[in-house]
PDB file of C-alpha atoms in Angstrom:
ATOM      1  CA  MET A 196      29.431  60.635 -59.502  1.00 59.00           C
ATOM      2  CA  ASN A 197      28.954  58.512 -56.471  1.00 69.00           C
ATOM      3  CA  ILE A 198      26.483  55.619 -56.614  1.00 68.00           C
ATOM      4  CA  PHE A 199      25.960  53.746 -53.331  1.00 74.00           C
ATOM      5  CA  GLY A 200      29.204  55.044 -51.939  1.00 81.00           C
ATOM      6  CA  ILE A 201      31.087  53.717 -54.943  1.00 81.00           C
ATOM      7  CA  GLY A 202      33.220  56.040 -57.132  1.00 86.00           C
ATOM      8  CA  PRO A 203      34.118  55.847 -60.594  1.00 85.00           C
ATOM      9  CA  ALA A 204      37.430  53.971 -60.122  1.00 89.00           C
ATOM     10  CA  GLU A 205      35.714  51.266 -58.088  1.00 91.00           C
ATOM     11  CA  LEU A 206      32.858  51.041 -60.820  1.00 85.00           C
ATOM     12  CA  PHE A 207      35.539  50.531 -63.386  1.00 89.00           C
ATOM     13  CA  LEU A 208      37.218  47.880 -61.357  1.00 92.00           C
ATOM     14  CA  ILE A 209      34.084  46.051 -60.858  1.00 89.00           C
ATOM     15  CA  GLY A 210      33.298  46.140 -64.604  1.00 87.00           C
ATOM     16  CA  VAL A 211      36.812  44.609 -65.421  1.00 90.00           C
ATOM     17  CA  VAL A 212      36.129  41.885 -62.910  1.00 92.00           C
ATOM     18  CA  ALA A 213      32.721  41.233 -64.282  1.00 88.00           C
ATOM     19  CA  LEU A 214      34.144  41.137 -67.930  1.00 87.00           C
ATOM     20  CA  LEU A 215      36.824  38.525 -66.712  1.00 90.00           C
ATOM     21  CA  VAL A 216      34.311  36.383 -64.818  1.00 90.00           C
ATOM     22  CA  PHE A 217      31.347  36.299 -67.187  1.00 87.00           C
ATOM     23  CA  GLY A 218      32.954  37.004 -70.462  1.00 87.00           C
ATOM     24  CA  PRO A 219      32.134  39.500 -73.217  1.00 85.00           C
ATOM     25  CA  LYS A 220      29.114  37.395 -74.537  1.00 88.00           C
ATOM     26  CA  LYS A 221      27.233  37.124 -71.243  1.00 88.00           C
ATOM     27  CA  LEU A 222      27.864  40.682 -69.941  1.00 85.00           C
ATOM     28  CA  PRO A 223      25.248  42.448 -72.013  1.00 87.00           C
ATOM     29  CA  GLU A 224      22.576  39.821 -70.810  1.00 89.00           C
ATOM     30  CA  ILE A 225      23.575  40.335 -67.153  1.00 85.00           C
ATOM     31  CA  GLY A 226      23.670  44.167 -67.579  1.00 85.00           C
ATOM     32  CA  ARG A 227      20.008  44.019 -68.885  1.00 92.00           C
ATOM     33  CA  SER A 228      18.845  41.799 -66.062  1.00 91.00           C
ATOM     34  CA  LEU A 229      20.448  43.978 -63.468  1.00 87.00           C
ATOM     35  CA  GLY A 230      18.924  47.124 -65.046  1.00 91.00           C
ATOM     36  CA  LYS A 231      15.411  45.545 -64.864  1.00 95.00           C
ATOM     37  CA  THR A 232      16.023  44.565 -61.356  1.00 93.00           C
ATOM     38  CA  LEU A 233      17.067  47.964 -60.361  1.00 91.00           C
ATOM     39  CA  LYS A 234      14.055  49.495 -62.230  1.00 94.00           C
ATOM     40  CA  SER A 235      11.632  47.196 -60.388  1.00 95.00           C
ATOM     41  CA  PHE A 236      13.273  48.125 -57.087  1.00 93.00           C
ATOM     42  CA  GLN A 237      12.811  51.915 -57.789  1.00 94.00           C
ATOM     43  CA  GLU A 238       9.101  51.308 -58.932  1.00 95.00           C
ATOM     44  CA  ALA A 239       8.591  49.415 -55.566  1.00 94.00           C
ATOM     45  CA  SER A 240      10.199  52.243 -53.587  1.00 94.00           C
ATOM     46  CA  ARG A 241       8.123  55.029 -55.366  1.00 95.00           C
ATOM     47  CA  GLU A 242       4.988  52.898 -54.765  1.00 96.00           C
ATOM     48  CA  PHE A 243       5.675  52.500 -51.057  1.00 94.00           C
ATOM     49  CA  GLU A 244       6.503  56.144 -50.681  1.00 95.00           C
ATOM     50  CA  SER A 245       3.168  57.211 -52.384  1.00 95.00           C
ATOM     51  CA  GLU A 246       1.238  54.617 -50.252  1.00 94.00           C
ATOM     52  CA  LEU A 247       2.835  55.878 -47.161  1.00 93.00           C
ATOM     53  CA  LYS A 248       2.144  59.530 -47.942  1.00 94.00           C
ATOM     54  CA  ARG A 249      -1.451  58.649 -48.842  1.00 92.00           C
ATOM     55  CA  GLU A 250      -2.021  56.859 -45.466  1.00 90.00           C
ATOM     56  CA  MET A 251      -0.479  59.740 -43.575  1.00 89.00           C
ATOM     57  CA  ASP A 252      -2.834  62.263 -45.383  1.00 88.00           C
ATOM     58  CA  ARG A 253      -5.700  59.943 -44.652  1.00 86.00           C
ATOM     59  CA  ALA A 254      -4.794  59.612 -40.868  1.00 81.00           C
ATOM     60  CA  GLU A 255      -4.334  63.410 -40.540  1.00 79.00           C
ATOM     61  CA  SER A 256      -7.587  64.426 -42.113  1.00 75.00           C
ATOM     62  CA  PRO A 257     -10.049  62.738 -39.508  1.00 63.00           C
ATOM     63  CA  ALA A 258      -7.757  63.788 -36.630  1.00 54.00           C
ATOM     64  CA  SER A 259      -7.937  67.545 -37.328  1.00 53.00           C
ATOM     65  CA  THR A 260     -11.830  67.425 -37.561  1.00 55.00           C
ATOM     66  CA  SER A 261     -12.181  65.391 -34.341  1.00 57.00           C
ATOM     67  CA  MET A 262      -9.824  67.632 -32.280  1.00 61.00           C
ATOM     68  CA  THR A 263     -12.576  70.298 -31.896  1.00 66.00           C
ATOM     69  CA  ALA A 264     -13.588  70.493 -28.318  1.00 70.00           C
ATOM     70  CA  THR A 265     -15.425  73.115 -26.214  1.00 78.00           C
ATOM     71  CA  ILE A 266     -14.316  74.253 -22.887  1.00 82.00           C
ATOM     72  CA  GLU A 267     -16.990  74.173 -20.255  1.00 81.00           C
ATOM     73  CA  PRO A 268     -17.133  76.630 -17.303  1.00 76.00           C
ATOM     74  CA  PRO A 269     -15.978  75.177 -14.132  1.00 73.00           C
ATOM     75  CA  VAL A 270     -18.678  73.840 -11.851  1.00 77.00           C
ATOM     76  CA  GLN A 271     -17.431  75.556  -8.595  1.00 75.00           C
ATOM     77  CA  PRO A 272     -15.709  78.951  -8.758  1.00 62.00           C
ATOM     78  CA  ALA A 273     -12.124  78.992  -7.489  1.00 62.00           C
ATOM     79  CA  LEU A 274     -11.458  80.495  -4.060  1.00 62.00           C
ATOM     80  CA  THR A 275     -10.369  84.022  -4.106  1.00 64.00           C
ATOM     81  CA  SER A 276      -8.186  85.903  -1.649  1.00 63.00           C
ATOM     82  CA  SER A 277     -11.122  87.720  -0.159  1.00 64.00           C
ATOM     83  CA  GLU A 278     -12.622  84.242   1.002  1.00 58.00           C
ATOM     84  CA  PRO A 279     -10.976  82.782   3.992  1.00 59.00           C
ATOM     85  CA  ALA A 280      -9.979  79.248   3.700  1.00 63.00           C
ATOM     86  CA  THR A 281     -11.210  76.856   6.589  1.00 70.00           C
ATOM     87  CA  PRO A 282      -8.254  75.458   8.465  1.00 69.00           C
ATOM     88  CA  VAL A 283      -8.046  71.704   8.632  1.00 69.00           C
ATOM     89  CA  THR A 284      -6.628  69.960  11.617  1.00 74.00           C
ATOM     90  CA  PRO A 285      -4.720  66.790  10.884  1.00 71.00           C
ATOM     91  CA  ALA A 286      -5.902  63.572  12.598  1.00 73.00           C
ATOM     92  CA  GLU A 287      -3.717  62.276  15.300  1.00 75.00           C
ATOM     93  CA  ALA A 288      -1.865  59.185  14.386  1.00 70.00           C
ATOM     94  CA  GLU A 289      -1.841  56.221  16.820  1.00 72.00           C
ATOM     95  CA  PRO A 290       1.417  54.894  17.654  1.00 69.00           C
ATOM     96  CA  ALA A 291       2.242  51.607  15.916  1.00 65.00           C
ATOM     97  CA  PRO A 292       2.583  48.480  18.307  1.00 66.00           C
ATOM     98  CA  ALA A 293       6.060  47.475  18.799  1.00 64.00           C
ATOM     99  CA  ALA A 294       7.198  44.796  16.447  1.00 60.00           C
ATOM    100  CA  LYS A 295       8.098  41.577  18.046  1.00 62.00           C
ATOM    101  CA  THR A 296      11.788  40.741  17.202  1.00 60.00           C
ATOM    102  CA  ASN A 297      14.018  37.819  17.940  1.00 61.00           C
ATOM    103  CA  ALA A 298      17.422  38.611  19.399  1.00 58.00           C
ATOM    104  CA  VAL A 299      20.143  37.190  17.367  1.00 60.00           C
ATOM    105  CA  ASP A 300      23.700  36.606  18.874  1.00 61.00           C
ATOM    106  CA  SER A 301      26.357  38.344  17.056  1.00 65.00           C
ATOM    107  CA  VAL A 302      28.697  36.135  15.147  1.00 66.00           C
ATOM    108  CA  ASP A 303      32.325  36.939  14.948  1.00 67.00           C
ATOM    109  CA  PRO A 304      33.858  36.293  11.347  1.00 68.00           C
ATOM    110  CA  VAL A 305      36.656  33.867  11.416  1.00 65.00           C
TER     111      VAL A 305
END
């Protein structure tokens, strides 16, 4: 039995320390409150899980109905190998004007 990564030996040691710290009269009361707290955490976890599942199911149901689309035929037929393609001549690019640069004397590192 392994609860939260704690084995039986560790649980026994925790029980002995709790008995020494709280005493035998307070220990049953602490155990009851700890049990109630764990039960409420489990209920909250189950509620969260069911709510998450319900939302996932609700999100999937409209998406599946709205995903129906029809494929329209293309407007222009594609070129076939029997139709020759018209060659396109590229436009001539004008040479860019020379950029004006300032000459900088080279500096020797010291």
